[in-house]
Coordinates of C-alpha atoms in Angstrom, one line a residue:
X1 CA 21.2 17.4 -24.5
X2 CA 17.8 17.0 -24.7
X3 CA 15.1 14.0 -24.3
X4 CA 14.7 11.0 -22.1
X5 CA 18.3 9.2 -20.1
X6 CA 16.9 6.0 -20.5
X7 CA 15.3 4.3 -23.3
X8 CA 11.3 3.5 -21.4
X9 CA 12.3 -0.5 -21.3
X10 CA 15.4 0.6 -18.7
X11 CA 13.9 0.4 -14.9
X12 CA 15.2 3.6 -15.0
X13 CA 12.6 5.8 -17.0
X14 CA 10.1 4.1 -14.7
X15 CA 8.2 7.0 -12.3
X16 CA 8.6 7.4 -8.5
X17 CA 4.8 6.2 -9.0
X18 CA 5.0 3.0 -11.1
X19 CA 7.6 1.7 -9.0
X20 CA 5.3 2.1 -5.5
X21 CA 2.9 0.6 -7.4
X22 CA 5.2 -2.4 -8.0
X23 CA 6.3 -2.6 -4.2
X24 CA 2.6 -2.8 -3.6
X25 CA 1.8 -5.7 -6.3
X26 CA 4.8 -7.4 -5.5
X27 CA 3.6 -7.4 -0.9
X28 CA 0.3 -8.5 -2.7
X29 CA 1.4 -11.4 -4.4
X30 CA 3.4 -12.4 -1.9
X31 CA 0.6 -12.6 0.7
X32 CA -2.2 -14.1 -2.6
X33 CA -0.1 -17.5 -2.1
X34 CA -1.4 -17.5 1.6
X35 CA -4.4 -15.6 1.0
X36 CA -6.5 -16.4 -2.3
X37 CA -9.4 -14.7 -1.4
X38 CA -7.4 -11.7 -2.1
X39 CA -8.1 -11.7 -5.2
X40 CA -11.2 -10.3 -4.6
X41 CA -9.8 -7.4 -2.9
X42 CA -9.0 -4.3 -5.0
X43 CA -5.6 -2.5 -4.0
X44 CA -5.3 1.1 -4.8
X45 CA -2.3 3.3 -4.3
X46 CA -3.1 6.9 -3.7
X47 CA -0.7 10.1 -3.4
X48 CA -2.0 11.5 -0.2
X49 CA -4.9 10.4 2.4
X50 CA -7.6 12.9 1.4
X51 CA -9.3 15.2 3.5
X52 CA -13.4 15.2 2.4
X53 CA -14.9 17.8 4.4
X54 CA -17.2 14.4 5.7
X55 CA -15.0 14.3 9.2
X56 CA -12.0 12.1 7.7
X57 CA -9.4 14.3 9.1
X58 CA -11.8 13.9 12.9
X59 CA -11.2 10.0 12.4
X60 CA -7.4 10.5 12.6
X61 CA -7.6 12.5 15.2
X62 CA -4.1 14.2 16.7
X63 CA -2.2 11.1 15.1
X64 CA 0.6 11.1 12.0
X65 CA -0.8 10.8 8.7
X66 CA -2.1 7.3 8.0
X67 CA -0.1 5.4 5.7
X68 CA -2.8 3.2 4.7
X69 CA -6.5 2.5 4.5
X70 CA -9.5 0.2 4.0
X71 CA -12.9 0.4 2.1
X72 CA -14.8 -2.2 3.1
X73 CA -17.8 -3.5 0.5
X74 CA -20.7 -2.6 -0.1
X75 CA -23.3 -1.6 -3.3
X76 CA -21.5 -4.5 -5.5
X77 CA -18.4 -2.9 -4.9
X78 CA -15.5 -5.1 -4.3
X79 CA -13.5 -4.2 -0.7
X80 CA -9.8 -2.0 -1.1
X81 CA -7.4 -1.6 0.5
X82 CA -5.3 1.7 -0.2
X83 CA -1.8 2.8 0.3
X84 CA -1.1 6.0 0.6
X85 CA 2.5 6.8 -1.2
X86 CA 3.7 9.9 -0.5
X87 CA 3.8 9.4 3.5
X88 CA 5.3 5.8 2.7
X89 CA 8.0 7.1 1.0
X90 CA 8.4 10.8 3.9
X91 CA 8.6 7.3 6.4
X92 CA 11.6 5.7 4.3
X93 CA 15.5 6.0 2.8
X94 CA 15.9 3.5 0.4
X95 CA 14.5 0.8 -1.3
X96 CA 14.8 -2.1 0.7
X97 CA 13.6 0.3 3.8
X98 CA 10.6 1.2 1.4
X99 CA 9.6 -2.0 0.3
X100 CA 9.1 -3.0 3.7
X101 CA 7.2 -0.8 5.3
X102 CA 4.5 -1.3 2.1
X103 CA 4.4 -4.7 3.0
X104 CA 3.7 -3.7 6.4
X105 CA 1.0 -1.3 5.4
X106 CA -0.8 -3.9 3.4
X107 CA -0.5 -6.4 5.9
X108 CA -2.0 -4.2 8.4
X109 CA -4.5 -3.2 6.1
X110 CA -5.7 -6.8 4.9
X111 CA -5.4 -7.7 8.8
X112 CA -8.2 -5.1 9.8
X113 CA -10.6 -6.0 6.6
X114 CA -10.3 -9.3 7.4
X115 CA -10.5 -9.4 11.0
X116 CA -7.0 -11.2 11.8
X117 CA -4.0 -10.0 13.2
X118 CA -0.8 -9.4 10.8
X119 CA 0.9 -12.1 12.3
X120 CA -1.8 -14.3 11.0
X121 CA -1.9 -13.0 7.8
X122 CA 1.7 -12.4 7.6
X123 CA 4.0 -15.1 10.2
X124 CA 7.1 -12.8 9.3
X125 CA 4.9 -9.7 10.2
X126 CA 7.6 -7.3 12.3
X127 CA 10.4 -9.0 11.9
X128 CA 11.8 -6.8 9.5

């Protein structure tokens, strides 16, 4: 038998990347209720952090691969929060665990961008 297992409107047909992007969006929507200024920030999902030869690896040092990052606003571009899909997926086993880690990463990056503590951004941070 060839062809799709499920029709496109069924969740089974969603790719892992689409499901992951939905987790990030869910987390952002949860935070936007408390922090409306997040509407002015772009949230991106990238497969893995890039090593662009400009010393980005030196910024990590000997630490583990980052799960997320921020790109401050400049030159008319909006600030961006990036979540790296593959490093998060590798560190989690199921959807609930993945959703919790995605939310943690989003909260940490938003906190860094806004100059706040993660607990200020989300009072339930660290409870999961």
